[in-house]
Every structure is written in C-alpha cells, then in structure tokens.
Amino acid sequence: NAGVMQNPRHLVRRRGQEARLRCSPMKGHSHVYWYRQLPEEGLKFMVYLQKENIIDESGMPKERFSAEFPKEGPSILRIQQVVRGDSAAYFCASSPQGARGNTIYFGEGSWLTVV
Amino acid sequence: DQQVKQNSPSLSVQEGRISILNCDYTNSMFDYFLWYKKYPAEGPTFLISISSIKDKNEDGRFTVFLNKSAKHLSLHIVPSQPGDSAVYFCAASEGGTSYGKLTFGQGTILTVHP
C-alpha cells in the first residue's frame, strides 16, 4: 500500500514564477491536508480538503496561494508569483474519514527554493 | 501566537538513559495531543498520541504524560537508542472534524550518544 506521494521533491523557481506541488493521498484516503515548514520552525497548517471541497483554509495566505483536490487526480497546491519568503518545505498529509491523529500520514515533502 | 511550545531546542542523552521531551500549550480547546519524529528531508512519522481524557499513554519504549491543569505534556523514551536521534515535534488538535488540523511546536533535536 503506497504511502502519501508528493512531487516534485525539490523545485526551484525564480521570483515571479508559479509553483505547483502535487499530492496523491494514500489509497482509500479522502482527506488531504497541506502543511508548510519554514526554516527553523515547526510545521504550520495551511489547508484541509476533501474531494472537490475546501473544508478549512484558515492557514492559507490570503493572496497567491490556492489549493484544490479534484474528483480525479492529485491534490494541487499552487503558489503564484513566488517570492523568496515562500521557500520552505511543503508537506501533504492524508487520512481516512473521521481520522484521529494517529491515522494522519505525511508525505516526504516538497522543498521549494525561490531564487 | 505560539499555541504549542517546545522550549528546549535540543537535548543530548547517553544511550540507555531516559530522554524526556517537554511541550507546553496555551489553547484550552486542544483535546488531542501527538508526538511526531522527523528525520532531515523526510516527512513526520507518528509516534504516540494521547486524548485529554487520559493522563498517560504507553507504547513500548515511548510514554506520553499529559498534565491538563498545567497545560503540559512530555514524551519519555526509555531506554534511548542512537536510532532515536531525530527532531521531535509535539502537536495538538481541537478534535471533532479538526483532527487533521494540527498545531505543531517548533521541535526538539534529540541526539542519543552511543
């Protein structure tokens, strides 16, 4: 049973470009979460999605960031017009419905570097 | 506003001894607490959790203690092994439909010396 798959693992973008990070949840999981870890900090919640629905986006920056989890295909975290401060590790996690904490599985992360 | 705090950035312990990692929180609505272990360039791996209705949960070498009145929890690892060397994150959630919305501490780097 494959785990949470994230790609790309590493992404380099110039300031002003767009970054797209993809996440395929574990088989059978219908809930996806995105977290961001800035250098020297803990992980911070960004957004919680179910298929075709955003449940909680209270951690998303108001501008340039968006997320989706379509009926078919992976969840996408999209960052438009990236700036140096967007450089971070972005982790996706998934869970089955009604998850408690120990059924939340994290992916290996996508490292975004903005130059 | 840091709702979950791990005040020790690092901890160094001798192999075979006990490692105690501490975590404090401020949000009274948190009712579920977790510890994750993380290696560089990898995602967090779940270790152990505890519900607010308990004050202790044990799983092998790992025990988590919760003191609700002090809003404090700790992770005990006995005996510590070199393979335990990693960054340990404390996390909390408000439960209900928000189980996956975790608030993390800043992490503590644990080094276990052979």
mmCIF file of C-alpha atoms in Angstrom:
data_model
loop_
_atom_site.group_PDB
_atom_site.id
_atom_site.type_symbol
_atom_site.label_atom_id
_atom_site.label_comp_id
_atom_site.label_asym_id
_atom_site.label_seq_id
_atom_site.Cartn_x
_atom_site.Cartn_y
_atom_site.Cartn_z
ATOM 1 C CA ASN A 1 0.000 0.000 0.000
ATOM 2 C CA ALA A 2 1.760 3.105 -1.245
ATOM 3 C CA GLY A 3 2.115 5.991 1.156
ATOM 4 C CA VAL A 4 1.352 9.654 0.563
ATOM 5 C CA MET A 5 3.146 10.613 -2.620
ATOM 6 C CA GLN A 6 4.376 14.112 -3.218
ATOM 7 C CA ASN A 7 6.060 15.542 -6.272
ATOM 8 C CA PRO A 8 8.251 17.152 -7.126
ATOM 9 C CA ARG A 9 10.520 16.507 -4.156
ATOM 10 C CA HIS A 10 12.581 19.552 -4.998
ATOM 11 C CA LEU A 11 11.525 22.567 -7.023
ATOM 12 C CA VAL A 12 13.475 25.709 -7.869
ATOM 13 C CA ARG A 13 11.591 28.744 -9.110
ATOM 14 C CA ARG A 14 12.633 32.295 -9.905
ATOM 15 C CA ARG A 15 10.795 35.141 -8.219
ATOM 16 C CA GLY A 16 7.525 35.806 -10.006
ATOM 17 C CA GLN A 17 7.083 32.296 -11.401
ATOM 18 C CA GLU A 18 4.408 29.815 -10.401
ATOM 19 C CA ALA A 19 4.971 26.722 -8.300
ATOM 20 C CA ARG A 20 2.681 23.674 -8.397
ATOM 21 C CA LEU A 21 3.026 20.957 -5.810
ATOM 22 C CA ARG A 22 1.156 17.698 -6.159
ATOM 23 C CA CYS A 23 -0.031 15.221 -3.582
ATOM 24 C CA SER A 24 -1.580 11.803 -4.063
ATOM 25 C CA PRO A 25 -3.110 10.575 -0.801
ATOM 26 C CA MET A 26 -2.882 7.040 0.441
ATOM 27 C CA LYS A 27 -5.287 4.612 -1.180
ATOM 28 C CA GLY A 28 -8.684 4.887 0.422
ATOM 29 C CA HIS A 29 -7.995 8.280 1.995
ATOM 30 C CA SER A 30 -10.399 11.061 1.102
ATOM 31 C CA HIS A 31 -8.989 13.834 3.305
ATOM 32 C CA VAL A 32 -5.890 15.841 2.423
ATOM 33 C CA TYR A 33 -4.029 18.424 4.469
ATOM 34 C CA TRP A 34 -1.196 20.746 3.454
ATOM 35 C CA TYR A 35 1.395 21.997 5.916
ATOM 36 C CA ARG A 36 4.362 24.313 5.466
ATOM 37 C CA GLN A 37 7.615 24.262 7.365
ATOM 38 C CA LEU A 38 9.727 27.388 7.180
ATOM 39 C CA PRO A 39 13.417 27.118 8.101
ATOM 40 C CA GLU A 40 13.989 26.639 11.847
ATOM 41 C CA GLU A 41 10.245 26.400 12.539
ATOM 42 C CA GLY A 42 7.625 23.749 13.144
ATOM 43 C CA LEU A 43 5.030 22.691 10.614
ATOM 44 C CA LYS A 44 2.115 25.081 10.149
ATOM 45 C CA PHE A 45 -1.328 24.055 8.921
ATOM 46 C CA MET A 46 -2.377 25.600 5.629
ATOM 47 C CA VAL A 47 -5.485 23.916 4.257
ATOM 48 C CA TYR A 48 -7.771 20.898 4.686
ATOM 49 C CA LEU A 49 -9.547 19.464 1.660
ATOM 50 C CA GLN A 50 -11.867 16.676 0.771
ATOM 51 C CA LYS A 51 -12.667 15.676 -2.795
ATOM 52 C CA GLU A 52 -13.890 18.804 -4.620
ATOM 53 C CA ASN A 53 -14.286 20.700 -1.329
ATOM 54 C CA ILE A 54 -12.145 23.039 0.733
ATOM 55 C CA ILE A 55 -13.066 22.352 4.350
ATOM 56 C CA ASP A 56 -10.719 24.695 6.177
ATOM 57 C CA GLU A 57 -8.293 27.148 4.596
ATOM 58 C CA SER A 58 -7.639 29.226 7.689
ATOM 59 C CA GLY A 59 -3.872 28.740 7.384
ATOM 60 C CA MET A 60 -3.555 29.787 3.758
ATOM 61 C CA PRO A 61 -2.026 33.169 2.942
ATOM 62 C CA LYS A 62 -4.746 35.424 1.565
ATOM 63 C CA GLU A 63 -3.024 36.039 -1.750
ATOM 64 C CA ARG A 64 -1.139 33.965 -4.326
ATOM 65 C CA PHE A 65 -1.862 30.602 -2.670
ATOM 66 C CA SER A 66 -4.611 28.208 -3.708
ATOM 67 C CA ALA A 67 -5.352 24.528 -3.279
ATOM 68 C CA GLU A 68 -7.643 22.009 -4.875
ATOM 69 C CA PHE A 69 -8.463 18.338 -4.611
ATOM 70 C CA PRO A 70 -10.388 17.388 -7.748
ATOM 71 C CA LYS A 71 -12.636 14.392 -8.180
ATOM 72 C CA GLU A 72 -9.925 12.725 -10.221
ATOM 73 C CA GLY A 73 -6.220 13.177 -9.757
ATOM 74 C CA PRO A 74 -3.947 14.513 -7.058
ATOM 75 C CA SER A 75 -4.368 17.475 -4.785
ATOM 76 C CA ILE A 76 -2.542 20.563 -6.029
ATOM 77 C CA LEU A 77 -1.056 23.388 -4.003
ATOM 78 C CA ARG A 78 -0.462 26.332 -6.283
ATOM 79 C CA ILE A 79 1.670 29.350 -5.474
ATOM 80 C CA GLN A 80 1.542 32.198 -7.940
ATOM 81 C CA GLN A 81 4.225 34.875 -8.322
ATOM 82 C CA VAL A 82 6.533 33.237 -5.825
ATOM 83 C CA VAL A 83 8.725 35.333 -3.545
ATOM 84 C CA ARG A 84 11.832 34.363 -1.562
ATOM 85 C CA GLY A 85 9.751 34.025 1.605
ATOM 86 C CA ASP A 86 7.837 31.133 0.005
ATOM 87 C CA SER A 87 10.982 28.996 0.183
ATOM 88 C CA ALA A 88 10.019 26.177 2.535
ATOM 89 C CA ALA A 89 9.210 22.516 2.808
ATOM 90 C CA TYR A 90 5.590 21.753 1.953
ATOM 91 C CA PHE A 91 4.136 18.596 3.432
ATOM 92 C CA CYS A 92 0.964 16.885 2.429
ATOM 93 C CA ALA A 93 -0.875 14.520 4.749
ATOM 94 C CA SER A 94 -3.896 12.316 4.253
ATOM 95 C CA SER A 95 -6.373 10.466 6.395
ATOM 96 C CA PRO A 96 -9.467 8.338 6.016
ATOM 97 C CA GLN A 97 -12.765 9.838 7.018
ATOM 98 C CA GLY A 98 -13.165 10.663 10.695
ATOM 99 C CA ALA A 99 -9.477 10.395 11.381
ATOM 100 C CA ARG A 100 -7.851 10.770 14.728
ATOM 101 C CA GLY A 101 -4.285 11.984 14.812
ATOM 102 C CA ASN A 102 -2.587 8.641 14.534
ATOM 103 C CA THR A 103 -4.231 7.902 11.220
ATOM 104 C CA ILE A 104 -2.817 11.008 9.597
ATOM 105 C CA TYR A 105 0.051 10.057 7.338
ATOM 106 C CA PHE A 106 2.539 12.556 5.999
ATOM 107 C CA GLY A 107 4.322 12.501 2.689
ATOM 108 C CA GLU A 108 8.049 13.031 2.254
ATOM 109 C CA GLY A 109 7.595 16.709 1.453
ATOM 110 C CA SER A 110 8.305 19.057 -1.437
ATOM 111 C CA TRP A 111 11.165 21.518 -0.987
ATOM 112 C CA LEU A 112 10.584 24.796 -2.784
ATOM 113 C CA THR A 113 13.507 27.142 -3.310
ATOM 114 C CA VAL A 114 12.851 30.584 -4.752
ATOM 115 C CA VAL A 115 15.894 32.268 -6.273
ATOM 116 C CA ASP B 1 0.862 33.485 18.839
ATOM 117 C CA GLN B 2 2.649 30.213 19.537
ATOM 118 C CA GLN B 3 -0.051 27.935 20.934
ATOM 119 C CA VAL B 4 2.252 24.930 21.257
ATOM 120 C CA LYS B 5 5.743 25.487 22.581
ATOM 121 C CA GLN B 6 8.771 23.265 22.879
ATOM 122 C CA ASN B 7 11.177 25.379 24.870
ATOM 123 C CA SER B 8 14.211 23.139 24.512
ATOM 124 C CA PRO B 9 15.674 23.375 21.001
ATOM 125 C CA SER B 10 17.946 20.407 21.656
ATOM 126 C CA LEU B 11 18.578 17.537 24.054
ATOM 127 C CA SER B 12 21.592 15.273 24.330
ATOM 128 C CA VAL B 13 21.330 11.894 26.080
ATOM 129 C CA GLN B 14 23.522 8.851 26.578
ATOM 130 C CA GLU B 15 22.411 5.563 25.053
ATOM 131 C CA GLY B 16 20.373 3.513 27.530
ATOM 132 C CA ARG B 17 19.291 6.522 29.565
ATOM 133 C CA ILE B 18 15.897 8.215 29.606
ATOM 134 C CA SER B 19 15.062 11.026 27.175
ATOM 135 C CA ILE B 20 12.402 13.480 28.336
ATOM 136 C CA LEU B 21 10.997 15.917 25.822
ATOM 137 C CA ASN B 22 8.642 18.630 27.005
ATOM 138 C CA CYS B 23 5.810 20.578 25.440
ATOM 139 C CA ASP B 24 3.505 23.337 26.714
ATOM 140 C CA TYR B 25 0.284 24.596 25.187
ATOM 141 C CA THR B 26 -2.000 27.559 25.742
ATOM 142 C CA ASN B 27 -5.222 26.687 23.898
ATOM 143 C CA SER B 28 -7.763 25.145 26.286
ATOM 144 C CA MET B 29 -9.712 23.767 23.316
ATOM 145 C CA PHE B 30 -6.968 21.284 22.438
ATOM 146 C CA ASP B 31 -8.150 17.811 23.350
ATOM 147 C CA TYR B 32 -5.821 15.522 21.428
ATOM 148 C CA PHE B 33 -2.044 15.544 21.527
ATOM 149 C CA LEU B 34 0.535 13.793 19.404
ATOM 150 C CA TRP B 35 4.260 13.334 19.093
ATOM 151 C CA TYR B 36 5.970 13.022 15.725
ATOM 152 C CA LYS B 37 9.530 12.100 14.862
ATOM 153 C CA LYS B 38 11.204 13.626 11.842
ATOM 154 C CA TYR B 39 14.465 12.952 10.046
ATOM 155 C CA PRO B 40 16.010 15.552 7.718
ATOM 156 C CA ALA B 41 14.454 15.614 4.232
ATOM 157 C CA GLU B 42 11.630 13.282 5.310
ATOM 158 C CA GLY B 43 8.056 13.735 6.426
ATOM 159 C CA PRO B 44 6.983 13.469 10.083
ATOM 160 C CA THR B 45 6.292 9.972 11.383
ATOM 161 C CA PHE B 46 3.640 9.457 14.034
ATOM 162 C CA LEU B 47 4.951 8.115 17.358
ATOM 163 C CA ILE B 48 2.286 8.236 20.019
ATOM 164 C CA SER B 49 -0.813 10.195 20.961
ATOM 165 C CA ILE B 50 -2.969 10.930 23.974
ATOM 166 C CA SER B 51 -6.527 12.094 24.430
ATOM 167 C CA SER B 52 -7.335 14.755 27.008
ATOM 168 C CA ILE B 53 -9.396 12.245 28.992
ATOM 169 C CA LYS B 54 -6.199 10.376 29.869
ATOM 170 C CA ASP B 55 -3.053 11.400 31.677
ATOM 171 C CA LYS B 56 -0.739 8.691 30.392
ATOM 172 C CA ASN B 57 -0.326 6.542 27.302
ATOM 173 C CA GLU B 58 2.384 3.971 26.770
ATOM 174 C CA ASP B 59 3.650 2.219 23.647
ATOM 175 C CA GLY B 60 6.804 0.186 24.015
ATOM 176 C CA ARG B 61 9.703 2.474 24.867
ATOM 177 C CA PHE B 62 7.556 5.588 24.447
ATOM 178 C CA THR B 63 5.294 7.067 27.114
ATOM 179 C CA VAL B 64 3.412 10.332 26.902
ATOM 180 C CA PHE B 65 2.207 12.139 30.021
ATOM 181 C CA LEU B 66 -0.435 14.838 29.989
ATOM 182 C CA ASN B 67 -0.985 17.379 32.794
ATOM 183 C CA LYS B 68 -4.099 19.304 31.767
ATOM 184 C CA SER B 69 -4.063 21.716 34.678
ATOM 185 C CA ALA B 70 -0.533 22.770 33.802
ATOM 186 C CA LYS B 71 -1.193 22.524 30.046
ATOM 187 C CA HIS B 72 1.923 20.451 29.753
ATOM 188 C CA LEU B 73 2.855 17.177 28.137
ATOM 189 C CA SER B 74 6.030 15.203 27.961
ATOM 190 C CA LEU B 75 7.424 12.299 25.968
ATOM 191 C CA HIS B 76 9.624 9.774 27.747
ATOM 192 C CA ILE B 77 11.833 7.420 25.763
ATOM 193 C CA VAL B 78 13.320 4.558 27.784
ATOM 194 C CA PRO B 79 15.869 3.276 27.039
ATOM 195 C CA SER B 80 17.150 5.767 24.492
ATOM 196 C CA GLN B 81 18.873 4.379 21.406
ATOM 197 C CA PRO B 82 21.125 6.075 18.831
ATOM 198 C CA GLY B 83 18.439 5.468 16.200
ATOM 199 C CA ASP B 84 16.142 7.745 18.191
ATOM 200 C CA SER B 85 18.269 10.726 17.184
ATOM 201 C CA ALA B 86 15.903 12.984 15.218
ATOM 202 C CA VAL B 87 13.731 16.065 15.580
ATOM 203 C CA TYR B 88 10.683 15.508 17.769
ATOM 204 C CA PHE B 89 7.564 17.583 17.307
ATOM 205 C CA CYS B 90 4.695 17.938 19.710
ATOM 206 C CA ALA B 91 1.313 18.640 18.072
ATOM 207 C CA ALA B 92 -2.233 19.289 19.230
ATOM 208 C CA SER B 93 -5.704 19.369 17.731
ATOM 209 C CA GLU B 94 -9.139 20.503 18.825
ATOM 210 C CA GLY B 95 -10.793 17.250 17.837
ATOM 211 C CA GLY B 96 -14.148 16.778 16.173
ATOM 212 C CA THR B 97 -13.805 17.358 12.458
ATOM 213 C CA SER B 98 -10.493 19.115 13.077
ATOM 214 C CA TYR B 99 -8.391 16.096 13.964
ATOM 215 C CA GLY B 100 -6.176 16.617 10.967
ATOM 216 C CA LYS B 101 -5.674 20.296 11.672
ATOM 217 C CA LEU B 102 -2.635 20.041 13.890
ATOM 218 C CA THR B 103 -0.792 22.828 15.645
ATOM 219 C CA PHE B 104 2.888 21.942 15.937
ATOM 220 C CA GLY B 105 5.612 23.056 18.295
ATOM 221 C CA GLN B 106 8.976 24.212 16.977
ATOM 222 C CA GLY B 107 10.627 20.860 17.564
ATOM 223 C CA THR B 108 13.401 19.497 19.779
ATOM 224 C CA ILE B 109 16.520 17.944 18.289
ATOM 225 C CA LEU B 110 17.323 14.767 20.215
ATOM 226 C CA THR B 111 20.822 13.342 19.990
ATOM 227 C CA VAL B 112 21.479 9.966 21.591
ATOM 228 C CA HIS B 113 25.183 9.209 22.003
ATOM 229 C CA PRO B 114 26.438 5.615 21.886
#
